[in-house]
Amino acid sequence: MYRGEKVLLRAYKSDDTEKAYEYVNDAELMRYLSPNVAFPMTYKEEKEWVEAQGQNKDGTYNFAIEDLESGRYIGGCGINEVNWLTRVVTVGIMIGDKDYWGRGYGTDTMNTLIKFIFSNMNVNKIKLYTFSFNERAQRCYEKCGFKVEGILKEEVFKDGQYYDEVIMSIFKNQWDQGDI
Ligand SMILES: CC(C)(COP(=O)(O)OP(=O)(O)OC[C@H]1O[C@@H](n2cnc3c(N)ncnc32)[C@H](O)[C@@H]1OP(=O)(O)O)[C@@H](O)C(=O)NCCC(=O)NCCS
């Protein structure tokens, strides 16, 4: 469907369930994603989640990320929230296969998602939330043109301590002008 330089953003398939189940139960991965406690998911729950994808609800949508070279399903990204009054969307991303971390796949995925949203959805701003300790994610988003917009102090509790949550955003006019 939507093609970047390294990835394809496509609909979920039932074949993705096995890997999706593995990713969602990986504690190291979930530390970056779950705001609080990441409880384990059952195979049945994950299967139902995969099967429920593909339903576009008011503009929200989850894409599976496929590595163009190997054809492997390596993670997911999506439009989690849309405010059609203010034209602001919230996005999220997860490269579930750790062999793919730090190799430019997140940046290519996010650039492809940004292009899809600004080219097709008539949106003014894309925002996302990330944890203060997730420096790899922040660097990835900066490379795509996101800037820090705000900090929610001590919003997250992990491993016995509080962390801030960082809000980052990118505006359509900056993206249009390449001013990022
Ligand atoms: C966050 C994530 C999407 C980034 O994708 P990625 O493919 O790993 O990132 P990229 O390789 O495109 O870019 C990462 C950048 O951060 C840098 N980086 C890597 N580890 C870092 C660290 N510990 N501290 C600072 N920078 C780091 C890389 O060098 C690279 O920058 P560079 O190109 O200037 O050298 C991916 O790692 C991921 O899904 N992680 C687990 C789940 C997660 O954190 N999701 C995001 C929740 S907000």
Coordinates of N, CA and C and ligand atoms in Angstrom, one line a residue:
M1 N 0.8 -1.2 0.0 CA 0.0 0.0 0.0 C 0.9 1.3 0.0
Y2 N 1.2 1.8 1.2 CA 2.0 3.0 1.2 C 3.5 2.6 1.4
R3 N 4.3 3.0 0.4 CA 5.6 2.6 0.3 C 6.6 3.6 0.7
G4 N 7.6 3.3 1.6 CA 8.7 4.2 1.8 C 9.9 3.7 1.1
E5 N 11.1 4.0 1.6 CA 12.3 3.5 1.0 C 12.7 2.1 1.5
K6 N 12.3 1.8 2.7 CA 12.6 0.5 3.3 C 11.4 -0.3 3.7
V7 N 10.2 0.4 3.9 CA 9.1 -0.3 4.4 C 7.8 -0.1 3.5
L8 N 6.9 -1.0 3.8 CA 5.6 -0.9 3.2 C 4.6 -0.8 4.4
L9 N 3.7 0.2 4.4 CA 2.6 0.2 5.4 C 1.4 -0.4 4.7
R10 N 1.0 -1.5 5.3 CA -0.1 -2.3 4.7 C -1.1 -2.7 5.8
A11 N -2.2 -3.2 5.4 CA -3.2 -3.7 6.3 C -2.7 -5.0 7.1
Y12 N -3.2 -5.2 8.3 CA -2.8 -6.4 9.0 C -3.4 -7.6 8.3
K13 N -2.7 -8.8 8.4 CA -3.2 -10.1 7.9 C -3.2 -11.1 9.0
S14 N -4.0 -12.1 8.9 CA -4.1 -13.1 10.0 C -2.7 -13.8 10.3
D15 N -1.9 -13.8 9.2 CA -0.5 -14.4 9.3 C 0.4 -13.6 10.3
D16 N 0.0 -12.3 10.5 CA 0.8 -11.5 11.4 C 0.6 -11.8 12.9
T17 N -0.4 -12.6 13.2 CA -0.8 -12.8 14.6 C 0.3 -13.4 15.5
E18 N 1.0 -14.4 14.9 CA 2.1 -15.1 15.7 C 3.1 -14.0 16.2
K19 N 3.6 -13.2 15.2 CA 4.6 -12.2 15.5 C 4.0 -11.1 16.4
A20 N 2.8 -10.7 16.1 CA 2.2 -9.6 16.9 C 2.1 -10.1 18.4
Y21 N 1.7 -11.3 18.6 CA 1.6 -11.9 19.9 C 3.0 -11.9 20.6
E22 N 4.0 -12.2 19.9 CA 5.4 -12.2 20.4 C 5.8 -10.8 20.8
Y23 N 5.5 -9.8 19.9 CA 5.9 -8.4 20.2 C 5.2 -7.9 21.4
V24 N 3.9 -8.1 21.5 CA 3.1 -7.5 22.5 C 3.4 -8.1 23.9
N25 N 4.0 -9.2 23.9 CA 4.4 -9.9 25.2 C 5.9 -9.7 25.5
D26 N 6.6 -8.8 24.8 CA 8.0 -8.6 25.0 C 8.1 -7.4 26.0
A27 N 8.7 -7.8 27.2 CA 8.7 -6.7 28.3 C 9.6 -5.6 27.9
E28 N 10.7 -5.8 27.3 CA 11.6 -4.7 26.9 C 11.0 -3.8 25.9
L29 N 10.2 -4.3 25.0 CA 9.5 -3.5 24.0 C 8.4 -2.7 24.7
M30 N 7.6 -3.4 25.5 CA 6.4 -2.8 26.1 C 6.8 -1.7 27.1
R31 N 8.1 -1.7 27.6 CA 8.5 -0.7 28.5 C 8.4 0.7 27.8
Y32 N 8.6 0.7 26.5 CA 8.6 1.9 25.7 C 7.2 2.4 25.3
L33 N 6.3 1.4 25.4 CA 4.9 1.7 24.9 C 3.8 1.8 25.9
S34 N 3.9 1.0 26.9 CA 2.7 1.0 27.8 C 2.9 2.1 28.9
P35 N 2.0 3.0 29.0 CA 2.1 4.1 30.0 C 2.4 3.6 31.4
N36 N 1.8 2.5 31.8 CA 1.9 2.0 33.1 C 2.3 0.6 33.1
V37 N 1.5 -0.3 33.7 CA 1.9 -1.7 33.8 C 1.5 -2.4 32.5
A38 N 2.4 -3.1 31.9 CA 2.1 -3.9 30.7 C 1.7 -5.3 31.1
F39 N 0.5 -5.5 31.2 CA 0.0 -6.9 31.5 C 0.2 -7.8 30.3
P40 N 0.4 -9.1 30.5 CA 0.6 -10.0 29.4 C -0.8 -10.2 28.6
M41 N -0.6 -10.4 27.3 CA -1.8 -10.6 26.5 C -1.9 -12.1 26.1
T42 N -3.1 -12.6 26.0 CA -3.2 -14.0 25.5 C -3.2 -14.0 24.0
Y43 N -3.0 -15.2 23.5 CA -3.0 -15.4 22.0 C -4.3 -15.0 21.4
K44 N -5.4 -15.4 22.2 CA -6.8 -15.2 21.7 C -7.0 -13.7 21.6
E45 N -6.6 -13.0 22.7 CA -6.8 -11.5 22.6 C -6.1 -10.9 21.5
E46 N -4.8 -11.3 21.2 CA -4.0 -10.7 20.1 C -4.6 -11.1 18.8
K47 N -5.1 -12.3 18.7 CA -5.8 -12.7 17.4 C -7.0 -11.9 17.1
E48 N -7.8 -11.6 18.2 CA -9.0 -10.8 18.0 C -8.6 -9.4 17.6
W49 N -7.5 -8.9 18.2 CA -7.0 -7.5 17.9 C -6.6 -7.4 16.4
V50 N -5.8 -8.4 16.0 CA -5.4 -8.4 14.6 C -6.6 -8.5 13.6
E51 N -7.6 -9.3 14.0 CA -8.8 -9.5 13.1 C -9.6 -8.2 13.1
A52 N -9.6 -7.5 14.2 CA -10.4 -6.2 14.2 C -9.8 -5.1 13.5
Q53 N -8.5 -5.2 13.1 CA -7.8 -4.1 12.3 C -8.5 -4.0 10.9
G54 N -8.1 -2.9 10.3 CA -8.7 -2.8 8.9 C -10.0 -2.0 9.0
Q55 N -10.5 -1.8 10.2 CA -11.7 -1.0 10.3 C -11.3 0.4 10.6
N56 N -11.6 1.3 9.6 CA -11.3 2.7 9.8 C -12.4 3.4 10.6
K57 N -12.0 3.8 11.8 CA -13.1 4.4 12.6 C -12.8 5.9 12.7
D58 N -13.5 6.7 12.0 CA -13.4 8.2 12.1 C -11.9 8.6 11.8
G59 N -11.3 7.9 10.9 CA -9.9 8.3 10.5 C -8.8 7.6 11.3
T60 N -9.1 6.9 12.4 CA -8.1 6.1 13.1 C -7.8 4.9 12.3
Y61 N -6.5 4.5 12.3 CA -6.1 3.3 11.5 C -4.8 2.7 12.0
N62 N -4.7 1.4 12.0 CA -3.4 0.8 12.3 C -2.8 0.1 11.1
F63 N -1.6 0.4 10.8 CA -0.9 -0.2 9.6 C 0.1 -1.2 10.2
A64 N 0.2 -2.3 9.5 CA 1.4 -3.2 9.7 C 2.6 -2.7 8.9
I65 N 3.8 -2.8 9.5 CA 5.0 -2.4 8.8 C 5.7 -3.7 8.3
E66 N 5.9 -3.6 7.0 CA 6.6 -4.8 6.3 C 7.9 -4.3 5.8
D67 N 9.0 -5.1 6.0 CA 10.3 -4.8 5.5 C 10.2 -5.1 4.0
L68 N 10.5 -4.1 3.2 CA 10.4 -4.3 1.7 C 11.4 -5.4 1.2
E69 N 12.5 -5.4 1.8 CA 13.6 -6.4 1.3 C 13.2 -7.8 1.6
S70 N 12.8 -8.1 2.9 CA 12.5 -9.5 3.2 C 11.0 -9.9 3.2
G71 N 10.2 -8.9 3.2 CA 8.7 -9.1 3.2 C 8.2 -9.5 4.6
R72 N 9.1 -9.3 5.6 CA 8.7 -9.6 7.0 C 7.9 -8.6 7.6
Y73 N 6.9 -9.0 8.4 CA 6.1 -8.1 9.3 C 7.0 -7.7 10.5
I74 N 7.4 -6.5 10.6 CA 8.3 -6.1 11.7 C 7.8 -5.2 12.8
G75 N 6.5 -4.8 12.6 CA 5.9 -3.9 13.6 C 4.7 -3.2 13.1
G76 N 4.3 -2.2 13.9 CA 3.1 -1.5 13.5 C 3.2 0.0 13.8
C77 N 2.3 0.7 13.1 CA 2.2 2.2 13.4 C 0.7 2.6 13.1
G78 N 0.4 3.7 13.6 CA -1.0 4.0 13.4 C -1.4 5.5 13.7
I79 N -2.6 5.8 13.3 CA -3.3 7.0 13.7 C -4.2 6.7 14.8
N80 N -3.9 7.1 16.0 CA -4.6 6.6 17.2 C -5.8 7.5 17.5
E81 N -5.7 8.7 17.1 CA -6.8 9.7 17.5 C -6.9 10.8 16.4
V82 N -8.1 11.2 16.1 CA -8.2 12.3 15.1 C -9.2 13.3 15.7
N83 N -8.8 14.6 15.8 CA -9.8 15.6 16.1 C -10.1 16.4 14.9
W84 N -11.3 16.1 14.3 CA -11.6 16.8 13.0 C -12.0 18.2 13.2
L85 N -12.2 18.7 14.4 CA -12.5 20.1 14.7 C -11.2 20.9 14.6
T86 N -10.2 20.4 15.2 CA -8.9 21.1 15.3 C -7.9 20.6 14.2
R87 N -8.3 19.5 13.6 CA -7.4 18.9 12.5 C -6.0 18.5 13.1
V88 N -6.1 17.9 14.3 CA -4.9 17.4 14.9 C -5.0 15.8 15.0
V89 N -4.0 15.1 14.6 CA -4.0 13.7 14.8 C -2.9 13.2 15.7
T90 N -3.1 12.1 16.5 CA -2.1 11.6 17.3 C -1.6 10.2 16.7
V91 N -0.3 10.0 16.6 CA 0.2 8.8 16.0 C 1.0 8.0 17.0
G92 N 1.3 6.8 16.6 CA 2.2 5.9 17.4 C 2.9 5.0 16.5
I93 N 4.0 4.4 17.0 CA 4.9 3.5 16.1 C 5.6 2.5 17.0
M94 N 5.7 1.3 16.5 CA 6.5 0.3 17.2 C 7.2 -0.6 16.2
I95 N 8.5 -0.6 16.2 CA 9.2 -1.7 15.5 C 9.4 -2.8 16.5
G96 N 8.6 -3.9 16.3 CA 8.6 -5.0 17.2 C 9.8 -5.9 17.1
D97 N 10.3 -6.0 16.0 CA 11.5 -6.9 15.7 C 12.8 -6.1 16.1
K98 N 13.4 -6.5 17.2 CA 14.5 -5.7 17.7 C 15.7 -5.7 16.8
D99 N 15.8 -6.7 15.9 CA 16.9 -6.8 14.9 C 16.8 -5.6 14.0
Y100 N 15.7 -4.9 14.0 CA 15.5 -3.8 13.1 C 15.7 -2.4 13.8
W101 N 15.9 -2.4 15.0 CA 16.1 -1.2 15.8 C 17.4 -0.5 15.3
G102 N 17.3 0.8 15.2 CA 18.5 1.6 14.9 C 19.1 1.5 13.5
R103 N 18.2 1.0 12.6 CA 18.7 0.8 11.2 C 17.9 1.7 10.2
G104 N 17.2 2.7 10.8 CA 16.5 3.6 9.9 C 15.1 3.2 9.5
Y105 N 14.6 2.1 10.0 CA 13.3 1.6 9.7 C 12.2 2.5 10.3
G106 N 12.5 3.0 11.6 CA 11.5 3.8 12.3 C 11.4 5.1 11.6
T107 N 12.5 5.7 11.2 CA 12.5 7.0 10.5 C 11.7 6.9 9.1
D108 N 12.0 5.8 8.4 CA 11.3 5.6 7.1 C 9.8 5.4 7.3
T109 N 9.5 4.6 8.3 CA 8.1 4.4 8.6 C 7.4 5.7 9.0
M110 N 8.0 6.5 9.9 CA 7.3 7.7 10.3 C 7.2 8.7 9.1
N111 N 8.3 8.8 8.3 CA 8.2 9.7 7.1 C 7.1 9.3 6.2
T112 N 6.9 8.0 6.0 CA 5.8 7.5 5.2 C 4.5 7.8 5.8
L113 N 4.3 7.6 7.1 CA 3.1 7.9 7.8 C 2.7 9.4 7.7
I114 N 3.7 10.2 7.9 CA 3.5 11.7 7.8 C 3.0 12.1 6.4
K115 N 3.7 11.5 5.4 CA 3.4 11.8 4.0 C 1.9 11.4 3.8
F116 N 1.6 10.2 4.2 CA 0.2 9.7 4.0 C -0.8 10.6 4.7
I117 N -0.5 11.0 5.9 CA -1.5 11.9 6.6 C -1.6 13.2 6.0
F118 N -0.5 13.9 5.8 CA -0.6 15.3 5.2 C -1.1 15.3 3.8
S119 N -0.8 14.2 3.0 CA -1.2 14.2 1.6 C -2.7 13.8 1.5
N120 N -3.2 13.1 2.5 CA -4.6 12.5 2.3 C -5.6 12.9 3.3
M121 N -5.2 13.4 4.4 CA -6.2 13.6 5.5 C -6.6 15.1 5.8
N122 N -6.0 16.0 5.1 CA -6.3 17.4 5.4 C -6.2 17.7 6.9
V123 N -5.0 17.4 7.4 CA -4.7 17.6 8.8 C -3.7 18.7 9.0
N124 N -3.8 19.5 10.1 CA -2.9 20.6 10.3 C -1.6 20.2 11.1
K125 N -1.9 19.3 12.1 CA -0.8 19.0 13.0 C -0.8 17.5 13.3
I126 N 0.4 16.9 13.4 CA 0.5 15.5 13.9 C 1.3 15.6 15.2
K127 N 0.8 14.9 16.2 CA 1.5 14.9 17.5 C 1.7 13.4 18.0
L128 N 2.6 13.3 18.9 CA 2.9 12.0 19.5 C 3.4 12.1 20.9
Y129 N 3.3 11.1 21.7 CA 3.8 11.1 23.0 C 4.9 10.1 23.1
T130 N 6.0 10.4 23.9 CA 7.1 9.5 24.1 C 7.6 9.6 25.5
F131 N 8.2 8.6 26.0 CA 8.8 8.7 27.4 C 10.1 9.4 27.4
S132 N 10.5 10.1 28.5 CA 11.7 10.9 28.5 C 12.9 10.0 28.3
F133 N 12.9 8.7 28.7 CA 14.0 7.8 28.6 C 14.2 7.2 27.2
N134 N 13.2 7.4 26.4 CA 13.3 6.8 25.0 C 14.0 7.7 24.1
E135 N 15.3 7.8 24.2 CA 16.1 8.8 23.4 C 16.2 8.4 21.9
R136 N 16.2 7.1 21.7 CA 16.2 6.6 20.3 C 14.9 7.1 19.6
A137 N 13.8 7.0 20.2 CA 12.5 7.4 19.6 C 12.6 8.9 19.3
Q138 N 13.0 9.7 20.3 CA 13.1 11.1 20.2 C 14.0 11.5 19.0
R139 N 15.1 10.9 18.9 CA 16.0 11.2 17.8 C 15.4 10.8 16.5
C140 N 14.7 9.7 16.4 CA 14.0 9.3 15.2 C 13.0 10.3 14.8
Y141 N 12.2 10.8 15.8 CA 11.1 11.8 15.4 C 11.7 13.1 15.0
E142 N 12.8 13.5 15.7 CA 13.5 14.8 15.3 C 14.0 14.7 13.8
K143 N 14.5 13.5 13.5 CA 15.0 13.4 12.1 C 13.8 13.5 11.1
C144 N 12.6 13.2 11.5 CA 11.4 13.3 10.6 C 10.8 14.7 10.7
G145 N 11.4 15.6 11.6 CA 10.9 17.0 11.6 C 10.0 17.3 12.8
F146 N 9.8 16.4 13.7 CA 9.0 16.6 14.9 C 9.9 17.5 15.9
K147 N 9.2 18.4 16.6 CA 9.8 19.2 17.6 C 9.1 19.0 18.9
V148 N 9.9 19.2 20.0 CA 9.3 19.0 21.4 C 8.3 20.2 21.6
E149 N 7.1 19.9 22.0 CA 6.1 20.9 22.2 C 5.8 21.1 23.7
G150 N 6.0 20.0 24.4 CA 5.7 20.1 25.9 C 6.1 18.9 26.6
I151 N 6.2 19.0 27.9 CA 6.6 18.0 28.8 C 5.6 17.8 29.9
L152 N 5.1 16.5 30.0 CA 4.2 16.2 31.1 C 5.0 15.6 32.2
K153 N 5.2 16.4 33.3 CA 6.1 16.0 34.4 C 5.6 14.7 35.1
E154 N 6.5 13.8 35.3 CA 6.3 12.6 36.1 C 4.9 11.9 35.8
E155 N 4.7 11.7 34.5 CA 3.5 11.2 34.0 C 3.5 9.7 34.0
V156 N 4.7 9.1 34.0 CA 4.9 7.7 33.8 C 5.6 7.1 35.0
F157 N 5.2 5.9 35.4 CA 5.8 5.2 36.5 C 6.3 3.9 36.1
K158 N 7.7 3.7 36.1 CA 8.3 2.5 35.6 C 9.4 2.0 36.5
D159 N 9.5 0.8 36.7 CA 10.7 0.2 37.5 C 10.9 1.0 38.8
G160 N 9.8 1.4 39.4 CA 10.0 2.1 40.7 C 10.3 3.6 40.7
Q161 N 10.2 4.2 39.5 CA 10.5 5.6 39.5 C 9.6 6.4 38.4
Y162 N 9.5 7.7 38.7 CA 8.7 8.5 37.8 C 9.5 9.0 36.6
Y163 N 8.9 9.1 35.4 CA 9.5 9.7 34.3 C 8.6 10.7 33.6
D164 N 9.2 11.7 32.9 CA 8.3 12.6 32.2 C 7.9 12.0 30.9
E165 N 6.8 12.6 30.4 CA 6.3 12.2 29.0 C 6.5 13.4 28.1
V166 N 7.1 13.2 27.0 CA 7.4 14.3 26.0 C 6.4 14.3 24.9
I167 N 5.9 15.5 24.6 CA 4.9 15.6 23.5 C 5.7 16.3 22.3
M168 N 5.6 15.6 21.2 CA 6.3 16.2 20.0 C 5.3 16.4 18.9
S169 N 5.6 17.4 18.0 CA 4.6 17.6 17.0 C 5.3 18.1 15.7
I170 N 4.5 18.0 14.6 CA 5.0 18.5 13.3 C 3.7 19.2 12.6
F171 N 3.9 20.3 12.0 CA 2.8 21.0 11.4 C 2.9 20.9 9.8
K172 N 1.7 20.9 9.2 CA 1.6 20.7 7.8 C 2.4 21.8 7.0
N173 N 2.3 23.0 7.4 CA 3.0 24.1 6.7 C 4.5 23.9 6.7
Q174 N 5.0 23.5 7.8 CA 6.5 23.2 7.9 C 6.9 22.1 7.0
W175 N 6.0 21.1 7.0 CA 6.3 19.9 6.1 C 6.2 20.3 4.7
D176 N 5.2 21.1 4.3 CA 5.0 21.5 2.9 C 6.2 22.3 2.4
Q177 N 6.7 23.1 3.3 CA 7.9 24.0 3.0 C 9.2 23.3 3.1
G178 N 9.2 22.1 3.6 CA 10.4 21.4 3.9 C 11.2 22.1 5.0
D179 N 10.5 22.9 5.8 CA 11.2 23.7 6.8 C 11.2 22.9 8.1
I180 N 11.9 21.7 8.1 CA 11.9 20.8 9.2 C 13.2 20.3 9.6
Ligands
LIG1 C1 11.5 4.1 18.4 C2 11.6 3.4 17.1 C3 10.3 3.6 16.3 C4 12.8 4.1 16.3 O1 13.0 3.4 15.1 P1 14.4 2.9 14.7 O2 14.3 2.3 13.4 O3 15.0 2.1 15.8 O4 15.2 4.3 14.6 P2 16.1 4.9 13.5 O5 17.2 4.0 13.2 O6 15.3 5.3 12.3 O7 16.6 6.2 14.2 C5 17.1 6.2 15.5 C6 18.1 7.3 15.8 O8 18.4 7.3 17.2 C7 19.8 7.1 17.4 N1 19.8 6.3 18.6 C8 19.8 5.0 18.8 N2 19.9 4.6 20.1 C9 19.9 5.8 20.7 C10 20.0 6.1 22.1 N3 20.1 5.2 23.0 N4 20.1 7.4 22.5 C11 20.1 8.4 21.5 N5 20.0 8.1 20.2 C12 19.9 6.9 19.8 C13 20.3 6.4 16.2 O9 21.7 6.6 16.0 C14 19.5 7.1 15.1 O10 19.9 8.4 14.8 P3 21.0 8.7 13.7 O11 20.4 8.3 12.4 O12 21.1 10.2 13.7 O13 22.2 8.0 13.9 C15 12.0 1.9 17.3 O14 13.3 1.8 17.9 C16 11.0 1.2 18.2 O15 9.9 0.9 17.8 N6 11.4 0.9 19.5 C17 10.6 0.2 20.4 C18 9.2 0.8 20.6 C19 9.2 2.3 20.8 O16 10.0 2.8 21.5 N7 8.2 2.9 20.2 C20 8.1 4.4 20.2 C21 7.2 4.7 21.4 S1 7.0 6.5 21.5

